[in-house]
Coordinates of C-alpha atoms in Angstrom, one line a residue:
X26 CA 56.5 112.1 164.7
X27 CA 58.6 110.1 162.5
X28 CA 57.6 106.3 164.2
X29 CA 53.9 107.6 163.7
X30 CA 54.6 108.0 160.2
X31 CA 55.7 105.1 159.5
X32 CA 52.9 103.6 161.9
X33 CA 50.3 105.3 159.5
X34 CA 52.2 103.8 156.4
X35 CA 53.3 100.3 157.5
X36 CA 49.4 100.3 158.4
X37 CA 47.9 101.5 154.7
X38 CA 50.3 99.1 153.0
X39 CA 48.7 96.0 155.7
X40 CA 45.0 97.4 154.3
X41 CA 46.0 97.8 150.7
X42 CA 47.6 94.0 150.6
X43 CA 44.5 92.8 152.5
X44 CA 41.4 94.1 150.5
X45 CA 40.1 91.4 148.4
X46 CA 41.2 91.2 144.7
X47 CA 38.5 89.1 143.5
X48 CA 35.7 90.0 140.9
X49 CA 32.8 91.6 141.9
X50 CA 29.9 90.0 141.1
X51 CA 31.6 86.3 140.8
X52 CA 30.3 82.9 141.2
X53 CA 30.6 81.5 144.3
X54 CA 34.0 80.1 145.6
X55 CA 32.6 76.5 144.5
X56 CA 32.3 77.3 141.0
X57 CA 35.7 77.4 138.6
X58 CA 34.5 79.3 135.5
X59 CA 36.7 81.6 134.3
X60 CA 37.7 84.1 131.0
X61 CA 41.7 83.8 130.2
X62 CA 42.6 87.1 128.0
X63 CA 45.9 86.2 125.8
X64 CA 46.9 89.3 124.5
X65 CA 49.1 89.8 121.5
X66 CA 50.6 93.2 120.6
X67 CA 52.0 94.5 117.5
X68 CA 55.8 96.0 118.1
X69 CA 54.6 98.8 116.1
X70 CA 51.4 99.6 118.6
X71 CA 49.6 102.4 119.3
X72 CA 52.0 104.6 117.1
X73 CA 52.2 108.3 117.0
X74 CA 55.2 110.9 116.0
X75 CA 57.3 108.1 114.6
X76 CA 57.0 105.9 118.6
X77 CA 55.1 103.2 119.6
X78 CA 53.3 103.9 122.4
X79 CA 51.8 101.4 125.9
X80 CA 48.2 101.0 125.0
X81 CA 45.1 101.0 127.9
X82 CA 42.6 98.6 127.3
X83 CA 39.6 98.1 129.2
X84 CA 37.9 94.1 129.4
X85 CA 34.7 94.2 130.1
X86 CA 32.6 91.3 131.2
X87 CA 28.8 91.8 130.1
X88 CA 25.2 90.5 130.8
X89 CA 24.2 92.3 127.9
X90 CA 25.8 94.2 125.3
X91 CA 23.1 96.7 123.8
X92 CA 24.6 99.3 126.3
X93 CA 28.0 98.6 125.4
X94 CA 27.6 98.6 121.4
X95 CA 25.5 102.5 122.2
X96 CA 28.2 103.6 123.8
X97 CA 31.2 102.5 121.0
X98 CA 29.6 103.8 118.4
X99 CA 28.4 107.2 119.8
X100 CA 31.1 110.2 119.9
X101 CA 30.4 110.7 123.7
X102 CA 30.9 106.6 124.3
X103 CA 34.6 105.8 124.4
X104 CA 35.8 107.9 127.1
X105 CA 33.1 106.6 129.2
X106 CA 33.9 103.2 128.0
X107 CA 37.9 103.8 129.1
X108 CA 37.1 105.1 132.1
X109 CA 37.2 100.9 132.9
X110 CA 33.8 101.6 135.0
X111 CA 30.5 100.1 135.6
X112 CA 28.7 102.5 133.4
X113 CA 25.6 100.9 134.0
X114 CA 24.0 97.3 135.5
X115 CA 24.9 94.6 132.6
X116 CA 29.0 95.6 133.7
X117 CA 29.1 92.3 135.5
X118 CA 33.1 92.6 136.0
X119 CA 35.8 95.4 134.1
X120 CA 39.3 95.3 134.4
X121 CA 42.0 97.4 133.2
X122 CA 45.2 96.3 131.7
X123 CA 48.2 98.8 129.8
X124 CA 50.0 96.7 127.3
X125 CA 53.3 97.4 126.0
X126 CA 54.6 97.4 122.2
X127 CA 55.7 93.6 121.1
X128 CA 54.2 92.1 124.7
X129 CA 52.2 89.0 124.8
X130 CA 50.5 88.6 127.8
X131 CA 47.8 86.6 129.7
X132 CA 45.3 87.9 132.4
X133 CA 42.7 85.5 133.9
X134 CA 39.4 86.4 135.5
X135 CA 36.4 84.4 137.1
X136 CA 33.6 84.8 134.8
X137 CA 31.0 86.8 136.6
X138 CA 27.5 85.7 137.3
X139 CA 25.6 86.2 134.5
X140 CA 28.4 87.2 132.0
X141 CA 27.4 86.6 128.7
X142 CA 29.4 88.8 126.2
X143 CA 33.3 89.8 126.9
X144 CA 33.7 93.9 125.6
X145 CA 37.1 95.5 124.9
X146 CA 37.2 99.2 124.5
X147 CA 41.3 100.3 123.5
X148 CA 42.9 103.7 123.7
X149 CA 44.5 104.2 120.5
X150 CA 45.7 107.7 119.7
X151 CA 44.3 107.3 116.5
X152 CA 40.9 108.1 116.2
X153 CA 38.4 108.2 113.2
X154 CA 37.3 104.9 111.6
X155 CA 40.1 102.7 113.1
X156 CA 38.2 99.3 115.5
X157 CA 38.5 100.6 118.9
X158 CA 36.4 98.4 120.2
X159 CA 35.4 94.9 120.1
X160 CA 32.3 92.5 121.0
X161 CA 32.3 88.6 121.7
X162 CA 30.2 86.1 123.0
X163 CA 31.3 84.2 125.9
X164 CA 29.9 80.3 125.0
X165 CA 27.6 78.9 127.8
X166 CA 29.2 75.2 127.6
X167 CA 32.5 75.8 128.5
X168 CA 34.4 76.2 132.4
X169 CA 37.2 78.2 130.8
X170 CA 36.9 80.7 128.3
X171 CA 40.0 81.6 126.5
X172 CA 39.7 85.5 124.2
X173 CA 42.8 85.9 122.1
X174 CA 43.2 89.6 121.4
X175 CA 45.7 90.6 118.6
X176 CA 46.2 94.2 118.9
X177 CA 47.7 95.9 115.8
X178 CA 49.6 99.2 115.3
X179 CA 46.5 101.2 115.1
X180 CA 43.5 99.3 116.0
X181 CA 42.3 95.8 117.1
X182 CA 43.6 93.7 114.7
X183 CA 41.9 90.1 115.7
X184 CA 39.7 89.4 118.6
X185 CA 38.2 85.5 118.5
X186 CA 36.9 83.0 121.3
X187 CA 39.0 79.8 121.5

């Protein structure tokens, strides 16, 4: 019992490590475009009850962003938007990544076919008026697209294309 066990783990460890991690949706293997996120965070983020707290942020890669804006600025919107899902067609890649107080980070992803706008949707515990969420365009012209995202203490404090 206990060598079938292990059999049935050592196994769902070999799948896990061999399903593809690439981005759905991506130009072909031939093409090199890509979307580097540098993210910034405050040392103070995402504070509540005197603590700073890891913050969930969800990058979304768009073909269009009417859906996207709908859902931000409606009060059903942002849980759907941190779900990290395709919540409908122009979610041409989403990725989730938690950030800690004070880290600076970098995440890279191919640029999916068709992406044309970059979303973020964050999950502040402060609500209200605060910038949850933010747009930008990716620019046609360029192989490598580079996002800096400065996250602040209780909202997005920067988010600009380089």
């Amino acid at each position: 019992m206990k060598r079938m066990l292990v059999a049935v783990l050592l196994a769902l460890i070999g799948v896990g490590c061999s399903t593809g991690g690439g981005t759905v949706g991506a130009r072909g293997s031939d093409s090199k475009d890509s979307v580097l996120f540098e993210i910034a965070a405050d040392p103070q983020l995402n504070r509540y009850e005197k603590n700073s707290h890891a913050l969930v942020l969800c990058l979304y890669q768009l073909s269009d962003a009417d859906s996207f804006t709908r859902l931000a600025q409606g009060t059903e919107g942002m849980p759907k938007l941190l779900e990290c899902g395709r919540f409908d067609g122009t979610v041409v890649h989403v990725r989730q990544v938690v950030v800690q107080p004070g880290q600076e980070l970098k995440e890279i992803a191919e640029r999916g076919n068709g992406a044309r706008y970059l979303g973020i949707a964050t999950g502040y515990y402060s609500t209200g008026k605060k910038k949850m969420t933010a747009l930008a365009t990716i620019p046609e012209d360029q192989r490598e697209s580079v996002l800096r995202i400065e996250l602040g203490a209780q909202e997005i404090g920067q988010v600009r294309v380089k």
